Coordinates of C-alpha atoms in Angstrom, one line a residue:
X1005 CA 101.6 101.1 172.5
X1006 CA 99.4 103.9 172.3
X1007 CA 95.2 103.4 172.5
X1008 CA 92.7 103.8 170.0
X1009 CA 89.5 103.3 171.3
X1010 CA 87.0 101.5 174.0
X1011 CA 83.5 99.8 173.8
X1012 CA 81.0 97.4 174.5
X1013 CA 80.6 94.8 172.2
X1014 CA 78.3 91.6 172.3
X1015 CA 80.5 88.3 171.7
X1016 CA 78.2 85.5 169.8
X1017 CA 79.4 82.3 171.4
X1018 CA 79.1 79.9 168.4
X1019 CA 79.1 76.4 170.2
X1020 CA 76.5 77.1 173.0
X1021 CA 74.9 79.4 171.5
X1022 CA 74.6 82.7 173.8
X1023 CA 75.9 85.7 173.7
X1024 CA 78.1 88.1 176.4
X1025 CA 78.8 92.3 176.4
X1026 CA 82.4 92.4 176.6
X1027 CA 84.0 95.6 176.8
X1028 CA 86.7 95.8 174.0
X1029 CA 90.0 97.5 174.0
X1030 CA 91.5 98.4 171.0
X1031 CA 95.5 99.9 171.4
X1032 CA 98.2 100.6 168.3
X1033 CA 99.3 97.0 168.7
X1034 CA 96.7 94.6 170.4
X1035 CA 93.2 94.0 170.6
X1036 CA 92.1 93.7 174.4
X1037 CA 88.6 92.3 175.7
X1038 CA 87.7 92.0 179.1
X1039 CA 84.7 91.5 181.7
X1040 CA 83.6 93.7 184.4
X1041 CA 83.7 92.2 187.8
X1042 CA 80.5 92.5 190.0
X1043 CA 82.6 92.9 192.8
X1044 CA 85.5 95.2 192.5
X1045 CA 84.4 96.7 189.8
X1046 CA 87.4 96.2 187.7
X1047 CA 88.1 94.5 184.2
X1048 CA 89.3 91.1 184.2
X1049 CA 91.1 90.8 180.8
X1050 CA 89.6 87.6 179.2
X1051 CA 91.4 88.0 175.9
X1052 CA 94.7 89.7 174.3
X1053 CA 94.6 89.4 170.7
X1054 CA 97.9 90.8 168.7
X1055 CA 96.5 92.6 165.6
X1056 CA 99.3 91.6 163.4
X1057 CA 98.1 88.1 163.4
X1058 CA 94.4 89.1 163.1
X1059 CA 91.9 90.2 160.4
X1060 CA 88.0 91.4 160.2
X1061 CA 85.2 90.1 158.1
X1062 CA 82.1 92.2 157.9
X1063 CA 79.3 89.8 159.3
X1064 CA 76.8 90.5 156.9
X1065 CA 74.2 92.6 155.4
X1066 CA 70.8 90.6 155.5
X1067 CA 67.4 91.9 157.0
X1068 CA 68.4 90.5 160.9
X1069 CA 69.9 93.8 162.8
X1070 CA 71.9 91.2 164.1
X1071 CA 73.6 89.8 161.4
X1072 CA 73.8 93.4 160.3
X1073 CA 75.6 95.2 163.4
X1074 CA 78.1 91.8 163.6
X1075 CA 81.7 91.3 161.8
X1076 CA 84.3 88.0 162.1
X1077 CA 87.4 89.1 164.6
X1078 CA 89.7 86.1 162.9
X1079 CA 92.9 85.1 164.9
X1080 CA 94.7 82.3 164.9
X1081 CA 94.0 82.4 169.0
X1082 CA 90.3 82.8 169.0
X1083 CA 87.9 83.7 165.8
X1084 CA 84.1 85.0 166.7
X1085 CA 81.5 87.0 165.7
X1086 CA 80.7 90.2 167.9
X1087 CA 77.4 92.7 167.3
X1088 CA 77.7 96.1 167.9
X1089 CA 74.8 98.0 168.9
X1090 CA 74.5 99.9 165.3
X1091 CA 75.5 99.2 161.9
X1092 CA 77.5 103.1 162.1
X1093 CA 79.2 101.7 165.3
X1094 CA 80.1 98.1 163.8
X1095 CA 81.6 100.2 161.0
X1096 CA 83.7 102.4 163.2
X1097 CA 85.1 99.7 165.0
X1098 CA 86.0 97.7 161.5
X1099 CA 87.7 100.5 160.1
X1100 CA 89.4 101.4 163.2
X1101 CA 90.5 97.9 163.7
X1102 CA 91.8 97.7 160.1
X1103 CA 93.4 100.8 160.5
X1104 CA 95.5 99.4 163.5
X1105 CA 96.3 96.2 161.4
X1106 CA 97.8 97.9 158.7
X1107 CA 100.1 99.9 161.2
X1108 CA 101.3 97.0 163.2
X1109 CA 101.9 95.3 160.3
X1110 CA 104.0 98.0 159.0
X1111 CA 106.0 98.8 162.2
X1112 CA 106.8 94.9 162.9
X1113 CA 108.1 94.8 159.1
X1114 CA 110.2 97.7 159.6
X1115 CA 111.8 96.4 162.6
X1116 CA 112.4 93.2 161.1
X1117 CA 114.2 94.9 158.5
X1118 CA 116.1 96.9 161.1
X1119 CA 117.0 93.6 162.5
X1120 CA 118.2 91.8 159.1
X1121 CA 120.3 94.4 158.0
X1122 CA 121.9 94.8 161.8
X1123 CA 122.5 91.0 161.6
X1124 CA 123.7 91.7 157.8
X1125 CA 126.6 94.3 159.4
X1126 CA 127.2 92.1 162.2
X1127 CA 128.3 89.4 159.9
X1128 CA 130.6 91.4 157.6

């Protein structure tokens, strides 16, 4: 596992409404997004999302800054809608993100290949 990148982003909460700054963790294989606590000043990991599973949708590109700075984190865990604090930033993170995917996709099918063909010798 190997990191990528760190940084706020703002998590829309689509049944109530509100919104939270989570800070995001984004490593080779998983997408990681905690909370800071008040008191120790640590992160408490609210989230781990594995990015083979996961895919991004750009949230938009209408007049709202909002809608704008936002894209879709889809997983079969947990799909929502976060904002970044620029649409440069927002792009960053989706290409970054996307980046990732494509890499953990591409290790985990390698090793499943790995794996057929040693249970393909075994059997012989």
């Amino acid at each position: 596992r190997t990191f990528v990148r760190e940084g706020d982003l703002v998590k829309r909460h689509q049944l109530v409404g509100r919104s939270s700054t989570y800070r995001f963790f984004l490593f080779s294989d998983v997408l990681v997004y905690a909370h800071k606590s008040p008191a120790q000043g640590d992160y408490k990991v609210h989230e781990e999302l594995p990015l083979h599973l996961m895919k991004i949708a750009d949230g938009g590109s209408s007049l709202s800054n909002t809608k704008q700075n936002s894209f879709h984190i889809i997983h079969p865990n947990k799909s929502f809608y976060v904002v970044a604090s620029s649409n440069a930033e927002k792009q960053q993170w989706i290409e970054d993100i996307n980046n990732s995917i494509r890499q953990e996709v591409k290790r985990k099918a390698k090793l499943e290949k790995s794996r057929i063909e040693a249970a393909r010798r075994a059997a012989i």
